[in-house]
PDB file of C-alpha atoms in Angstrom:
ATOM      1  CA  UNK A   1      17.738  37.761 -22.353  1.00 53.00           C
ATOM      2  CA  UNK A   2      20.236  36.008 -20.074  1.00 52.00           C
ATOM      3  CA  UNK A   3      18.007  36.825 -17.142  1.00 53.00           C
ATOM      4  CA  UNK A   4      14.967  35.375 -18.923  1.00 51.00           C
ATOM      5  CA  UNK A   5      16.868  32.196 -19.829  1.00 51.00           C
ATOM      6  CA  UNK A   6      18.201  31.794 -16.320  1.00 46.00           C
ATOM      7  CA  UNK A   7      14.709  32.187 -14.949  1.00 48.00           C
ATOM      8  CA  UNK A   8      13.330  29.616 -17.395  1.00 48.00           C
ATOM      9  CA  UNK A   9      16.127  27.115 -16.738  1.00 43.00           C
ATOM     10  CA  UNK A  10      15.543  27.544 -13.006  1.00 44.00           C
ATOM     11  CA  UNK A  11      11.851  26.963 -13.643  1.00 43.00           C
ATOM     12  CA  UNK A  12      12.630  23.641 -15.359  1.00 42.00           C
ATOM     13  CA  UNK A  13      14.489  22.380 -12.324  1.00 39.00           C
ATOM     14  CA  UNK A  14      11.900  23.768  -9.953  1.00 38.00           C
ATOM     15  CA  UNK A  15       9.077  22.042 -11.792  1.00 37.00           C
ATOM     16  CA  UNK A  16      11.043  18.806 -12.015  1.00 36.00           C
ATOM     17  CA  UNK A  17      12.102  19.004  -8.393  1.00 33.00           C
ATOM     18  CA  UNK A  18       8.559  19.719  -7.372  1.00 35.00           C
ATOM     19  CA  UNK A  19       7.291  16.708  -9.316  1.00 34.00           C
ATOM     20  CA  UNK A  20       9.858  14.410  -7.742  1.00 34.00           C
ATOM     21  CA  UNK A  21       9.101  15.604  -4.269  1.00 35.00           C
ATOM     22  CA  UNK A  22       5.347  15.498  -4.506  1.00 38.00           C
ATOM     23  CA  UNK A  23       3.975  12.782  -2.252  1.00 38.00           C
ATOM     24  CA  UNK A  24       2.012  11.245  -5.155  1.00 38.00           C
ATOM     25  CA  UNK A  25       5.218  10.498  -7.126  1.00 40.00           C
ATOM     26  CA  UNK A  26       7.342   9.414  -4.192  1.00 47.00           C
ATOM     27  CA  UNK A  27       9.248   6.129  -4.723  1.00 70.00           C
ATOM     28  CA  UNK A  28       8.677   5.108  -1.145  1.00 88.00           C
ATOM     29  CA  UNK A  29       4.993   4.612  -0.502  1.00 95.00           C
ATOM     30  CA  UNK A  30       5.540   3.876   3.199  1.00 97.00           C
ATOM     31  CA  UNK A  31       8.616   4.703   5.311  1.00 97.00           C
ATOM     32  CA  UNK A  32      11.619   2.391   4.915  1.00 97.00           C
ATOM     33  CA  UNK A  33      12.113   2.094   8.656  1.00 98.00           C
ATOM     34  CA  UNK A  34      15.145   0.652  10.403  1.00 98.00           C
ATOM     35  CA  UNK A  35      17.746  -1.844   9.201  1.00 98.00           C
ATOM     36  CA  UNK A  36      16.978  -5.338  10.461  1.00 98.00           C
ATOM     37  CA  UNK A  37      19.865  -6.535  12.612  1.00 97.00           C
ATOM     38  CA  UNK A  38      18.626  -9.908  13.862  1.00 96.00           C
ATOM     39  CA  UNK A  39      19.722 -13.298  12.485  1.00 96.00           C
ATOM     40  CA  UNK A  40      16.415 -14.126  10.821  1.00 98.00           C
ATOM     41  CA  UNK A  41      17.505 -12.438   7.583  1.00 98.00           C
ATOM     42  CA  UNK A  42      20.398 -12.837   5.131  1.00 98.00           C
ATOM     43  CA  UNK A  43      21.772  -9.659   3.543  1.00 98.00           C
ATOM     44  CA  UNK A  44      20.200  -6.246   4.007  1.00 98.00           C
ATOM     45  CA  UNK A  45      16.545  -5.531   4.776  1.00 98.00           C
ATOM     46  CA  UNK A  46      14.623  -2.726   6.457  1.00 98.00           C
ATOM     47  CA  UNK A  47      11.408  -2.890   8.486  1.00 98.00           C
ATOM     48  CA  UNK A  48       8.825  -0.253   9.320  1.00 98.00           C
ATOM     49  CA  UNK A  49       5.908  -1.553  11.382  1.00 98.00           C
ATOM     50  CA  UNK A  50       2.727   0.132  10.114  1.00 98.00           C
ATOM     51  CA  UNK A  51       0.263  -1.644  12.417  1.00 98.00           C
ATOM     52  CA  UNK A  52       0.973  -3.415  15.697  1.00 96.00           C
ATOM     53  CA  UNK A  53      -1.337  -5.999  17.228  1.00 94.00           C
ATOM     54  CA  UNK A  54      -3.535  -5.033  20.157  1.00 93.00           C
ATOM     55  CA  UNK A  55      -6.062  -6.871  22.331  1.00 91.00           C
ATOM     56  CA  UNK A  56      -8.928  -6.044  19.914  1.00 91.00           C
ATOM     57  CA  UNK A  57      -7.165  -6.606  16.567  1.00 92.00           C
ATOM     58  CA  UNK A  58      -4.322  -9.129  16.330  1.00 92.00           C
ATOM     59  CA  UNK A  59      -3.335  -8.209  12.764  1.00 95.00           C
ATOM     60  CA  UNK A  60       0.165  -6.798  12.247  1.00 96.00           C
ATOM     61  CA  UNK A  61       1.306  -4.995   9.097  1.00 98.00           C
ATOM     62  CA  UNK A  62       4.943  -4.286   8.296  1.00 98.00           C
ATOM     63  CA  UNK A  63       6.586  -2.564   5.335  1.00 98.00           C
ATOM     64  CA  UNK A  64       9.710  -4.574   4.440  1.00 98.00           C
ATOM     65  CA  UNK A  65      12.370  -3.337   1.995  1.00 98.00           C
ATOM     66  CA  UNK A  66      14.960  -5.874   0.800  1.00 98.00           C
ATOM     67  CA  UNK A  67      18.141  -4.804  -0.946  1.00 98.00           C
ATOM     68  CA  UNK A  68      19.338  -7.117  -3.784  1.00 98.00           C
ATOM     69  CA  UNK A  69      20.070 -10.636  -2.400  1.00 98.00           C
ATOM     70  CA  UNK A  70      18.449  -9.692   0.925  1.00 98.00           C
ATOM     71  CA  UNK A  71      15.943 -12.310   2.118  1.00 98.00           C
ATOM     72  CA  UNK A  72      14.221 -13.810   5.130  1.00 98.00           C
ATOM     73  CA  UNK A  73      15.199 -17.143   6.656  1.00 98.00           C
ATOM     74  CA  UNK A  74      12.782 -19.986   6.101  1.00 98.00           C
ATOM     75  CA  UNK A  75       9.853 -19.406   8.477  1.00 98.00           C
ATOM     76  CA  UNK A  76       6.161 -20.097   9.045  1.00 97.00           C
ATOM     77  CA  UNK A  77       3.162 -18.253  10.462  1.00 97.00           C
ATOM     78  CA  UNK A  78       0.578 -20.165  12.552  1.00 96.00           C
ATOM     79  CA  UNK A  79      -2.102 -17.773  11.213  1.00 95.00           C
ATOM     80  CA  UNK A  80      -0.730 -17.506   7.656  1.00 96.00           C
ATOM     81  CA  UNK A  81       0.632 -14.414   5.934  1.00 97.00           C
ATOM     82  CA  UNK A  82      -0.300 -12.117   3.038  1.00 98.00           C
ATOM     83  CA  UNK A  83       2.307 -10.211   0.995  1.00 98.00           C
ATOM     84  CA  UNK A  84       1.467  -7.180  -1.197  1.00 98.00           C
ATOM     85  CA  UNK A  85       4.411  -6.220  -3.427  1.00 98.00           C
ATOM     86  CA  UNK A  86       4.701  -2.442  -3.813  1.00 98.00           C
ATOM     87  CA  UNK A  87       8.048  -2.077  -5.631  1.00 97.00           C
ATOM     88  CA  UNK A  88      10.932  -3.898  -7.295  1.00 98.00           C
ATOM     89  CA  UNK A  89      11.513  -7.540  -8.198  1.00 98.00           C
ATOM     90  CA  UNK A  90      11.737 -10.343  -5.660  1.00 98.00           C
ATOM     91  CA  UNK A  91      11.346 -14.021  -4.917  1.00 98.00           C
ATOM     92  CA  UNK A  92       8.878 -16.105  -2.906  1.00 98.00           C
ATOM     93  CA  UNK A  93       9.184 -19.822  -2.262  1.00 98.00           C
ATOM     94  CA  UNK A  94       7.206 -22.380  -0.301  1.00 98.00           C
ATOM     95  CA  UNK A  95       9.008 -25.562   0.823  1.00 97.00           C
ATOM     96  CA  UNK A  96       8.939 -28.163  -1.939  1.00 97.00           C
ATOM     97  CA  UNK A  97       7.642 -25.694  -4.556  1.00 97.00           C
ATOM     98  CA  UNK A  98       9.574 -23.798  -7.249  1.00 97.00           C
ATOM     99  CA  UNK A  99      10.663 -20.217  -6.507  1.00 97.00           C
ATOM    100  CA  UNK A 100       8.192 -17.583  -7.776  1.00 98.00           C
ATOM    101  CA  UNK A 101       9.194 -14.199  -9.209  1.00 98.00           C
ATOM    102  CA  UNK A 102       7.472 -11.276  -7.471  1.00 98.00           C
ATOM    103  CA  UNK A 103       6.916  -7.834  -8.997  1.00 98.00           C
ATOM    104  CA  UNK A 104       5.061  -4.651  -8.064  1.00 97.00           C
ATOM    105  CA  UNK A 105       1.325  -5.348  -7.775  1.00 97.00           C
ATOM    106  CA  UNK A 106       1.702  -9.075  -7.003  1.00 98.00           C
ATOM    107  CA  UNK A 107      -0.203 -10.555  -4.086  1.00 98.00           C
ATOM    108  CA  UNK A 108       0.764 -13.735  -2.206  1.00 98.00           C
ATOM    109  CA  UNK A 109      -1.344 -15.632   0.313  1.00 98.00           C
ATOM    110  CA  UNK A 110       0.760 -18.083   2.297  1.00 97.00           C
ATOM    111  CA  UNK A 111      -1.310 -20.653   4.214  1.00 96.00           C
ATOM    112  CA  UNK A 112      -0.823 -21.214   7.964  1.00 96.00           C
ATOM    113  CA  UNK A 113       2.184 -23.315   8.993  1.00 97.00           C
ATOM    114  CA  UNK A 114       3.661 -23.564   5.479  1.00 98.00           C
ATOM    115  CA  UNK A 115       7.453 -23.080   5.489  1.00 98.00           C
ATOM    116  CA  UNK A 116       8.454 -20.286   3.095  1.00 98.00           C
ATOM    117  CA  UNK A 117      10.874 -17.436   2.473  1.00 98.00           C
ATOM    118  CA  UNK A 118      10.771 -14.148   0.550  1.00 98.00           C
ATOM    119  CA  UNK A 119      13.217 -11.473  -0.456  1.00 98.00           C
ATOM    120  CA  UNK A 120      14.722  -9.360  -3.208  1.00 98.00           C
ATOM    121  CA  UNK A 121      16.003 -10.747  -6.497  1.00 98.00           C
ATOM    122  CA  UNK A 122      19.749 -10.976  -7.041  1.00 98.00           C
ATOM    123  CA  UNK A 123      19.953  -7.676  -8.955  1.00 98.00           C
ATOM    124  CA  UNK A 124      16.952  -5.579  -7.853  1.00 98.00           C
ATOM    125  CA  UNK A 125      15.460  -4.491  -4.564  1.00 98.00           C
ATOM    126  CA  UNK A 126      11.939  -5.515  -3.528  1.00 98.00           C
ATOM    127  CA  UNK A 127       9.445  -3.856  -1.187  1.00 98.00           C
ATOM    128  CA  UNK A 128       6.343  -5.532   0.188  1.00 98.00           C
ATOM    129  CA  UNK A 129       3.701  -5.016   2.826  1.00 98.00           C
ATOM    130  CA  UNK A 130       3.389  -8.105   5.047  1.00 98.00           C
ATOM    131  CA  UNK A 131       0.012  -8.737   6.719  1.00 98.00           C
ATOM    132  CA  UNK A 132      -0.030 -11.364   9.472  1.00 95.00           C
ATOM    133  CA  UNK A 133      -2.744 -12.371  11.886  1.00 89.00           C
ATOM    134  CA  UNK A 134      -1.079 -13.361  15.134  1.00 87.00           C
ATOM    135  CA  UNK A 135      -4.145 -14.728  16.917  1.00 86.00           C
ATOM    136  CA  UNK A 136      -2.825 -18.284  16.494  1.00 89.00           C
ATOM    137  CA  UNK A 137       0.750 -17.410  17.485  1.00 92.00           C
ATOM    138  CA  UNK A 138       3.805 -15.509  16.308  1.00 92.00           C
ATOM    139  CA  UNK A 139       6.127 -16.285  13.382  1.00 96.00           C
ATOM    140  CA  UNK A 140       8.388 -19.325  13.838  1.00 97.00           C
ATOM    141  CA  UNK A 141      11.884 -18.668  12.449  1.00 98.00           C
ATOM    142  CA  UNK A 142      13.873 -21.510  10.902  1.00 98.00           C
ATOM    143  CA  UNK A 143      17.218 -21.953   9.080  1.00 98.00           C
ATOM    144  CA  UNK A 144      18.703 -19.427   6.607  1.00 98.00           C
ATOM    145  CA  UNK A 145      18.066 -19.775   2.865  1.00 98.00           C
ATOM    146  CA  UNK A 146      21.325 -21.145   1.450  1.00 98.00           C
ATOM    147  CA  UNK A 147      23.014 -19.661  -1.630  1.00 97.00           C
ATOM    148  CA  UNK A 148      22.123 -22.869  -3.495  1.00 97.00           C
ATOM    149  CA  UNK A 149      18.439 -22.522  -2.558  1.00 97.00           C
ATOM    150  CA  UNK A 150      18.438 -18.791  -3.345  1.00 98.00           C
ATOM    151  CA  UNK A 151      19.915 -19.122  -6.838  1.00 97.00           C
ATOM    152  CA  UNK A 152      18.118 -22.353  -7.821  1.00 92.00           C
TER     153      UNK A 152
ATOM    154  CA  UNK B   1      15.088  34.533 -28.634  1.00 53.00           C
ATOM    155  CA  UNK B   2      11.477  33.520 -29.155  1.00 52.00           C
ATOM    156  CA  UNK B   3      12.642  30.072 -30.339  1.00 54.00           C
ATOM    157  CA  UNK B   4      14.858  29.646 -27.274  1.00 51.00           C
ATOM    158  CA  UNK B   5      12.053  30.629 -24.957  1.00 51.00           C
ATOM    159  CA  UNK B   6       9.592  28.319 -26.707  1.00 47.00           C
ATOM    160  CA  UNK B   7      12.061  25.431 -26.454  1.00 48.00           C
ATOM    161  CA  UNK B   8      12.643  26.123 -22.770  1.00 48.00           C
ATOM    162  CA  UNK B   9       8.962  26.418 -21.987  1.00 43.00           C
ATOM    163  CA  UNK B  10       8.345  23.137 -23.870  1.00 44.00           C
ATOM    164  CA  UNK B  11      11.151  21.577 -21.836  1.00 43.00           C
ATOM    165  CA  UNK B  12       9.414  22.567 -18.617  1.00 41.00           C
ATOM    166  CA  UNK B  13       6.286  20.706 -19.655  1.00 39.00           C
ATOM    167  CA  UNK B  14       8.238  17.729 -21.021  1.00 38.00           C
ATOM    168  CA  UNK B  15      10.214  17.333 -17.818  1.00 37.00           C
ATOM    169  CA  UNK B  16       7.088  17.656 -15.742  1.00 36.00           C
ATOM    170  CA  UNK B  17       5.158  15.254 -17.975  1.00 33.00           C
ATOM    171  CA  UNK B  18       8.004  12.738 -17.909  1.00 34.00           C
ATOM    172  CA  UNK B  19       8.097  12.735 -14.124  1.00 34.00           C
ATOM    173  CA  UNK B  20       4.388  12.085 -13.970  1.00 34.00           C
ATOM    174  CA  UNK B  21       4.447   9.260 -16.546  1.00 34.00           C
ATOM    175  CA  UNK B  22       7.471   7.228 -15.426  1.00 36.00           C
ATOM    176  CA  UNK B  23       6.515   3.578 -14.696  1.00 38.00           C
ATOM    177  CA  UNK B  24       7.993   3.793 -11.211  1.00 39.00           C
ATOM    178  CA  UNK B  25       5.510   6.572 -10.545  1.00 41.00           C
ATOM    179  CA  UNK B  26       2.611   4.555 -11.930  1.00 48.00           C
ATOM    180  CA  UNK B  27      -0.601   5.807 -10.391  1.00 66.00           C
ATOM    181  CA  UNK B  28      -2.191   2.388 -10.067  1.00 87.00           C
ATOM    182  CA  UNK B  29      -0.268   0.076  -7.760  1.00 95.00           C
ATOM    183  CA  UNK B  30      -3.011  -2.577  -7.765  1.00 97.00           C
ATOM    184  CA  UNK B  31      -5.821  -3.008 -10.328  1.00 97.00           C
ATOM    185  CA  UNK B  32      -8.731  -0.570 -10.073  1.00 97.00           C
ATOM    186  CA  UNK B  33     -11.322  -3.349 -10.392  1.00 98.00           C
ATOM    187  CA  UNK B  34     -15.018  -2.892 -11.032  1.00 98.00           C
ATOM    188  CA  UNK B  35     -17.290   0.066 -10.350  1.00 98.00           C
ATOM    189  CA  UNK B  36     -19.241  -0.433  -7.129  1.00 98.00           C
ATOM    190  CA  UNK B  37     -22.963  -0.444  -7.928  1.00 97.00           C
ATOM    191  CA  UNK B  38     -24.533  -1.203  -4.538  1.00 96.00           C
ATOM    192  CA  UNK B  39     -26.171   1.381  -2.271  1.00 96.00           C
ATOM    193  CA  UNK B  40     -23.450   1.324   0.392  1.00 98.00           C
ATOM    194  CA  UNK B  41     -21.514   4.091  -1.364  1.00 98.00           C
ATOM    195  CA  UNK B  42     -22.240   7.670  -2.482  1.00 98.00           C
ATOM    196  CA  UNK B  43     -20.683   8.831  -5.752  1.00 98.00           C
ATOM    197  CA  UNK B  44     -18.192   6.748  -7.724  1.00 98.00           C
ATOM    198  CA  UNK B  45     -15.877   4.105  -6.304  1.00 98.00           C
ATOM    199  CA  UNK B  46     -14.129   1.003  -7.649  1.00 98.00           C
ATOM    200  CA  UNK B  47     -13.225  -2.240  -5.851  1.00 98.00           C
ATOM    201  CA  UNK B  48     -10.670  -4.912  -6.643  1.00 98.00           C
ATOM    202  CA  UNK B  49     -10.545  -7.725  -4.094  1.00 98.00           C
ATOM    203  CA  UNK B  50      -6.905  -8.712  -3.601  1.00 98.00           C
ATOM    204  CA  UNK B  51      -7.464 -11.379  -0.943  1.00 98.00           C
ATOM    205  CA  UNK B  52     -10.655 -13.246  -0.109  1.00 96.00           C
ATOM    206  CA  UNK B  53     -11.278 -14.978   3.213  1.00 94.00           C
ATOM    207  CA  UNK B  54     -11.002 -18.755   3.439  1.00 93.00           C
ATOM    208  CA  UNK B  55     -11.462 -21.314   6.199  1.00 91.00           C
ATOM    209  CA  UNK B  56      -7.813 -20.986   7.314  1.00 91.00           C
ATOM    210  CA  UNK B  57      -7.373 -17.190   7.025  1.00 92.00           C
ATOM    211  CA  UNK B  58     -10.381 -14.899   7.523  1.00 92.00           C
ATOM    212  CA  UNK B  59      -8.564 -11.717   6.472  1.00 95.00           C
ATOM    213  CA  UNK B  60      -9.883  -9.911   3.378  1.00 96.00           C
ATOM    214  CA  UNK B  61      -7.966  -7.228   1.497  1.00 98.00           C
ATOM    215  CA  UNK B  62      -9.551  -4.944  -1.072  1.00 98.00           C
ATOM    216  CA  UNK B  63      -8.125  -2.127  -3.199  1.00 98.00           C
ATOM    217  CA  UNK B  64     -10.676   0.709  -3.225  1.00 98.00           C
ATOM    218  CA  UNK B  65     -10.440   3.730  -5.567  1.00 98.00           C
ATOM    219  CA  UNK B  66     -12.751   6.674  -4.836  1.00 98.00           C
ATOM    220  CA  UNK B  67     -13.339   9.436  -7.374  1.00 98.00           C
ATOM    221  CA  UNK B  68     -13.687  12.968  -5.925  1.00 98.00           C
ATOM    222  CA  UNK B  69     -16.697  13.145  -3.551  1.00 98.00           C
ATOM    223  CA  UNK B  70     -17.026   9.333  -3.661  1.00 98.00           C
ATOM    224  CA  UNK B  71     -17.347   7.790  -0.200  1.00 98.00           C
ATOM    225  CA  UNK B  72     -18.660   4.838   1.790  1.00 98.00           C
ATOM    226  CA  UNK B  73     -21.826   4.954   3.868  1.00 98.00           C
ATOM    227  CA  UNK B  74     -21.337   4.966   7.589  1.00 98.00           C
ATOM    228  CA  UNK B  75     -20.450   1.387   8.586  1.00 98.00           C
ATOM    229  CA  UNK B  76     -18.680  -0.729  11.195  1.00 97.00           C
ATOM    230  CA  UNK B  77     -16.573  -3.892  11.264  1.00 97.00           C
ATOM    231  CA  UNK B  78     -17.007  -6.402  14.130  1.00 96.00           C
ATOM    232  CA  UNK B  79     -13.286  -7.269  13.788  1.00 95.00           C
ATOM    233  CA  UNK B  80     -12.067  -3.721  13.038  1.00 96.00           C
ATOM    234  CA  UNK B  81     -10.450  -2.435   9.860  1.00 97.00           C
ATOM    235  CA  UNK B  82      -7.068  -1.137   8.703  1.00 98.00           C
ATOM    236  CA  UNK B  83      -6.675   1.346   5.825  1.00 98.00           C
ATOM    237  CA  UNK B  84      -3.377   1.940   3.964  1.00 98.00           C
ATOM    238  CA  UNK B  85      -3.599   4.998   1.694  1.00 98.00           C
ATOM    239  CA  UNK B  86      -1.680   4.458  -1.565  1.00 97.00           C
ATOM    240  CA  UNK B  87      -2.695   7.531  -3.591  1.00 97.00           C
ATOM    241  CA  UNK B  88      -4.568  10.831  -3.587  1.00 97.00           C
ATOM    242  CA  UNK B  89      -6.265  12.843  -0.856  1.00 98.00           C
ATOM    243  CA  UNK B  90      -9.246  11.599   1.138  1.00 98.00           C
ATOM    244  CA  UNK B  91     -11.237  11.768   4.323  1.00 98.00           C
ATOM    245  CA  UNK B  92     -11.791   9.421   7.272  1.00 98.00           C
ATOM    246  CA  UNK B  93     -14.203  10.038  10.102  1.00 98.00           C
ATOM    247  CA  UNK B  94     -15.278   8.103  13.179  1.00 98.00           C
ATOM    248  CA  UNK B  95     -18.681   8.914  14.709  1.00 97.00           C
ATOM    249  CA  UNK B  96     -18.401  11.853  17.100  1.00 97.00           C
ATOM    250  CA  UNK B  97     -14.847  12.715  15.973  1.00 97.00           C
ATOM    251  CA  UNK B  98     -13.657  15.391  13.533  1.00 97.00           C
ATOM    252  CA  UNK B  99     -13.002  14.372   9.914  1.00 97.00           C
ATOM    253  CA  UNK B 100      -9.343  13.502   9.239  1.00 98.00           C
ATOM    254  CA  UNK B 101      -7.513  14.291   5.997  1.00 98.00           C
ATOM    255  CA  UNK B 102      -5.873  11.210   4.440  1.00 98.00           C
ATOM    256  CA  UNK B 103      -2.936  11.287   2.048  1.00 98.00           C
ATOM    257  CA  UNK B 104      -0.635   8.730   0.394  1.00 97.00           C
ATOM    258  CA  UNK B 105       1.298   6.793   3.046  1.00 97.00           C
ATOM    259  CA  UNK B 106      -1.243   7.361   5.832  1.00 98.00           C
ATOM    260  CA  UNK B 107      -2.353   4.384   7.910  1.00 98.00           C
ATOM    261  CA  UNK B 108      -5.639   4.166   9.820  1.00 98.00           C
ATOM    262  CA  UNK B 109      -6.601   1.534  12.396  1.00 98.00           C
ATOM    263  CA  UNK B 110     -10.325   1.600  13.073  1.00 97.00           C
ATOM    264  CA  UNK B 111     -11.308  -0.326  16.215  1.00 96.00           C
ATOM    265  CA  UNK B 112     -14.015  -3.037  16.109  1.00 97.00           C
ATOM    266  CA  UNK B 113     -17.642  -1.815  16.075  1.00 97.00           C
ATOM    267  CA  UNK B 114     -16.758   1.887  15.725  1.00 98.00           C
ATOM    268  CA  UNK B 115     -19.010   3.631  13.186  1.00 98.00           C
ATOM    269  CA  UNK B 116     -16.964   5.361  10.503  1.00 98.00           C
ATOM    270  CA  UNK B 117     -16.774   6.339   6.839  1.00 98.00           C
ATOM    271  CA  UNK B 118     -13.980   7.000   4.335  1.00 98.00           C
ATOM    272  CA  UNK B 119     -13.690   8.330   0.838  1.00 98.00           C
ATOM    273  CA  UNK B 120     -12.087  10.794  -1.546  1.00 98.00           C
ATOM    274  CA  UNK B 121     -11.790  14.518  -0.867  1.00 98.00           C
ATOM    275  CA  UNK B 122     -14.073  16.891  -2.739  1.00 98.00           C
ATOM    276  CA  UNK B 123     -11.491  17.719  -5.424  1.00 98.00           C
ATOM    277  CA  UNK B 124      -9.067  14.753  -5.550  1.00 98.00           C
ATOM    278  CA  UNK B 125      -9.386  11.001  -5.851  1.00 98.00           C
ATOM    279  CA  UNK B 126      -8.147   8.657  -3.110  1.00 98.00           C
ATOM    280  CA  UNK B 127      -6.992   5.036  -3.256  1.00 98.00           C
ATOM    281  CA  UNK B 128      -6.553   2.785  -0.224  1.00 98.00           C
ATOM    282  CA  UNK B 129      -6.037  -0.847   0.634  1.00 98.00           C
ATOM    283  CA  UNK B 130      -8.606  -2.007   3.188  1.00 98.00           C
ATOM    284  CA  UNK B 131      -7.640  -4.904   5.476  1.00 98.00           C
ATOM    285  CA  UNK B 132     -10.471  -6.510   7.464  1.00 95.00           C
ATOM    286  CA  UNK B 133     -10.535  -9.592   9.638  1.00 89.00           C
ATOM    287  CA  UNK B 134     -13.954 -11.165   9.283  1.00 87.00           C
ATOM    288  CA  UNK B 135     -13.615 -13.800  11.990  1.00 86.00           C
ATOM    289  CA  UNK B 136     -16.020 -11.845  14.205  1.00 89.00           C
ATOM    290  CA  UNK B 137     -18.485 -11.123  11.385  1.00 91.00           C
ATOM    291  CA  UNK B 138     -18.882  -9.122   8.198  1.00 92.00           C
ATOM    292  CA  UNK B 139     -19.169  -5.348   7.741  1.00 96.00           C
ATOM    293  CA  UNK B 140     -22.440  -3.783   8.954  1.00 97.00           C
ATOM    294  CA  UNK B 141     -23.639  -1.075   6.552  1.00 98.00           C
ATOM    295  CA  UNK B 142     -25.513   1.960   7.893  1.00 98.00           C
ATOM    296  CA  UNK B 143     -26.925   5.242   6.498  1.00 98.00           C
ATOM    297  CA  UNK B 144     -25.255   7.359   3.779  1.00 98.00           C
ATOM    298  CA  UNK B 145     -22.907  10.219   4.705  1.00 98.00           C
ATOM    299  CA  UNK B 146     -24.934  13.393   4.107  1.00 98.00           C
ATOM    300  CA  UNK B 147     -23.603  16.375   2.155  1.00 97.00           C
ATOM    301  CA  UNK B 148     -23.565  18.318   5.431  1.00 97.00           C
ATOM    302  CA  UNK B 149     -21.490  15.621   7.151  1.00 97.00           C
ATOM    303  CA  UNK B 150     -19.174  15.275   4.140  1.00 98.00           C
ATOM    304  CA  UNK B 151     -18.378  18.991   3.836  1.00 97.00           C
ATOM    305  CA  UNK B 152     -18.258  19.755   7.595  1.00 92.00           C
TER     306      UNK B 152
END
């Protein structure tokens, strides 16, 4: 009987382990990528480029993972930007507008040349896909989001 | 002993079921949308537009869910297309190339004006986000993918 029980208990963990490792249940839809080390972000964020621009298609797509309190600086995109939230809870704010709460499944369309920032909430991480068309120029980075702005 | 075994076997299914039903493993990242009823698809597929084009940003993003055997007709995009696979197992084929297997996390960049089709595999559904820049024109729909082409 001990052998049977051991086999069954092992089976539980095997089945559970299998479920957790199956691609369809994976927490990370796209790879997390590398830690961002430039000064255009506050706190911790990771970037994995999924699509780079080329001469025929100027769209770029990046998977960005923000740890709690991690956020971009204020910035703008000459061609606008689209954000598709795939996990966690985060914030999005356009200059002069109130901060919006972002959650998995939310979609944001930021118009061209509108100053904005995005990032994780104070207590939870946030992951989004960022789609930018660079035919009108690359992102313009501005000043960091202050603590006062972040928590307002 | 029978009771112990029954409890353990139940536990296997509970653990497995729990893993599959956790919110963080939710199958539908974005809404499934409406069933596609036009003649540009074979089988069953659903579309939820996430982003529509406007005068400032001509990018469109749609969430497309294909049931097994569901697929697009052959078609091309004057501005190219990007596919981000978010669930399931599917197929992607460019004219004259072998069919590729798509799985969650895969990314496809289809060049402008290249004839191609995509859809679910024969036995599993597939969900992808489709990103198209329509500044050079809208999708051009062509003939259906035959059974012979689909199963080849």
